[in-house]
mmCIF file of C-alpha atoms in Angstrom:
data_model
loop_
_atom_site.group_PDB
_atom_site.id
_atom_site.type_symbol
_atom_site.label_atom_id
_atom_site.label_comp_id
_atom_site.label_asym_id
_atom_site.label_seq_id
_atom_site.Cartn_x
_atom_site.Cartn_y
_atom_site.Cartn_z
ATOM 1 C CA MET A 1 5.355 75.220 64.784
ATOM 2 C CA VAL A 2 2.037 77.305 62.866
ATOM 3 C CA ALA A 3 0.962 79.055 65.881
ATOM 4 C CA GLY A 4 4.414 80.755 65.849
ATOM 5 C CA ILE A 5 4.736 81.607 62.318
ATOM 6 C CA ARG A 6 1.634 83.302 62.648
ATOM 7 C CA ASP A 7 2.901 85.369 65.764
ATOM 8 C CA VAL A 8 5.617 86.190 63.600
ATOM 9 C CA GLU A 9 3.656 87.501 60.893
ATOM 10 C CA ALA A 10 1.557 89.403 63.309
ATOM 11 C CA ALA A 11 4.606 90.754 65.029
ATOM 12 C CA LEU A 12 6.119 92.144 61.784
ATOM 13 C CA GLY A 13 2.465 94.327 60.954
ATOM 14 C CA SER A 14 2.215 95.589 57.205
ATOM 15 C CA ALA A 15 4.100 96.699 54.740
ATOM 16 C CA GLU A 16 1.860 99.859 54.186
ATOM 17 C CA LYS A 17 2.800 102.768 56.203
ATOM 18 C CA LEU A 18 -0.067 105.390 57.173
ATOM 19 C CA ARG A 19 0.311 108.147 59.367
ATOM 20 C CA ARG A 20 -1.022 107.010 63.042
ATOM 21 C CA PRO A 21 -3.639 109.441 64.390
ATOM 22 C CA CYS A 22 -1.376 110.482 67.326
ATOM 23 C CA GLU A 23 1.050 111.580 64.592
ATOM 24 C CA ARG A 24 -1.090 114.019 63.161
ATOM 25 C CA GLU A 25 -0.983 117.266 64.961
ATOM 26 C CA ALA A 26 2.767 117.178 64.844
ATOM 27 C CA ALA A 27 2.718 115.890 61.000
ATOM 28 C CA PRO A 28 3.135 119.559 59.174
ATOM 29 C CA LEU A 29 5.678 120.648 61.899
ATOM 30 C CA VAL A 30 8.357 117.575 60.992
ATOM 31 C CA ARG A 31 7.831 117.715 56.971
ATOM 32 C CA ARG A 32 8.954 119.979 54.688
ATOM 33 C CA SER A 33 8.467 122.357 52.327
ATOM 34 C CA LEU A 34 9.813 124.130 49.039
ATOM 35 C CA VAL A 35 12.054 126.703 49.681
ATOM 36 C CA ALA A 36 13.321 129.022 46.853
ATOM 37 C CA ARG A 37 17.451 129.222 47.570
ATOM 38 C CA GLU A 38 18.083 131.781 44.889
ATOM 39 C CA HIS A 39 15.678 134.521 43.131
ATOM 40 C CA ILE A 40 13.518 132.635 40.466
ATOM 41 C CA PRO A 41 12.045 135.012 38.112
ATOM 42 C CA ALA A 42 8.570 134.041 36.336
ATOM 43 C CA GLY A 43 8.835 131.984 33.617
ATOM 44 C CA ARG A 44 11.860 130.619 34.293
ATOM 45 C CA THR A 45 12.949 126.777 34.312
ATOM 46 C CA ILE A 46 12.694 125.705 38.259
ATOM 47 C CA GLU A 47 16.073 123.456 38.967
ATOM 48 C CA ALA A 48 16.579 121.515 41.343
ATOM 49 C CA ALA A 49 19.406 123.915 42.576
ATOM 50 C CA MET A 50 17.590 126.622 42.989
ATOM 51 C CA LEU A 51 15.342 125.179 46.046
ATOM 52 C CA ILE A 52 16.177 123.643 48.926
ATOM 53 C CA THR A 53 13.284 121.905 51.763
ATOM 54 C CA LEU A 54 12.709 123.497 54.924
ATOM 55 C CA ARG A 55 10.057 122.826 58.256
ATOM 56 C CA PRO A 56 7.394 123.249 58.361
ATOM 57 C CA GLU A 57 5.294 121.807 55.708
ATOM 58 C CA ASP A 58 3.335 125.070 55.184
ATOM 59 C CA GLY A 59 3.964 125.347 51.418
ATOM 60 C CA ILE A 60 4.404 123.023 48.296
ATOM 61 C CA SER A 61 5.419 119.277 50.219
ATOM 62 C CA ALA A 62 9.106 118.151 49.920
ATOM 63 C CA ARG A 63 7.653 114.978 48.321
ATOM 64 C CA ASP A 64 6.284 116.950 45.274
ATOM 65 C CA LEU A 65 10.119 117.657 44.087
ATOM 66 C CA ASP A 66 9.338 115.870 41.150
ATOM 67 C CA ARG A 67 6.260 118.030 39.999
ATOM 68 C CA VAL A 68 8.030 121.240 40.357
ATOM 69 C CA VAL A 69 11.242 121.068 38.723
ATOM 70 C CA GLY A 70 11.611 121.065 34.982
ATOM 71 C CA ARG A 71 8.276 123.548 34.933
ATOM 72 C CA PRO A 72 8.280 127.386 34.769
ATOM 73 C CA ALA A 73 8.156 129.463 37.460
ATOM 74 C CA TRP A 74 4.722 130.562 37.629
ATOM 75 C CA ARG A 75 5.664 133.900 39.474
ATOM 76 C CA ASP A 76 8.488 135.505 41.237
ATOM 77 C CA PHE A 77 10.276 133.597 44.445
ATOM 78 C CA ALA A 78 12.794 136.178 46.491
ATOM 79 C CA ALA A 79 15.214 133.601 47.857
ATOM 80 C CA GLY A 80 13.850 132.581 51.231
ATOM 81 C CA GLU A 81 10.288 132.183 50.137
ATOM 82 C CA VAL A 82 8.041 129.047 51.091
ATOM 83 C CA LEU A 83 6.584 127.906 47.595
ATOM 84 C CA ARG A 84 3.102 127.427 47.373
ATOM 85 C CA TRP A 85 0.699 126.471 44.277
ATOM 86 C CA ASP A 86 -0.750 130.089 43.994
#
């Protein structure tokens, strides 16, 4: 019975989610960046409704949405422009 429990524990694996080495190359293509949905003038407070997330991840990651929303825009962003930390 103990051996069976250990087999089940091994089959469940770890709760920690890590990127596997084989996924590194494709990750930027499948992850998303924050993109301005509309023109955002410098100094205006950024709201979630002003942003969309699009592939590929070549700017600020969509995971950083909470770090961006509520901050003043650090420069003008055109509609459709990928947000980057300048």
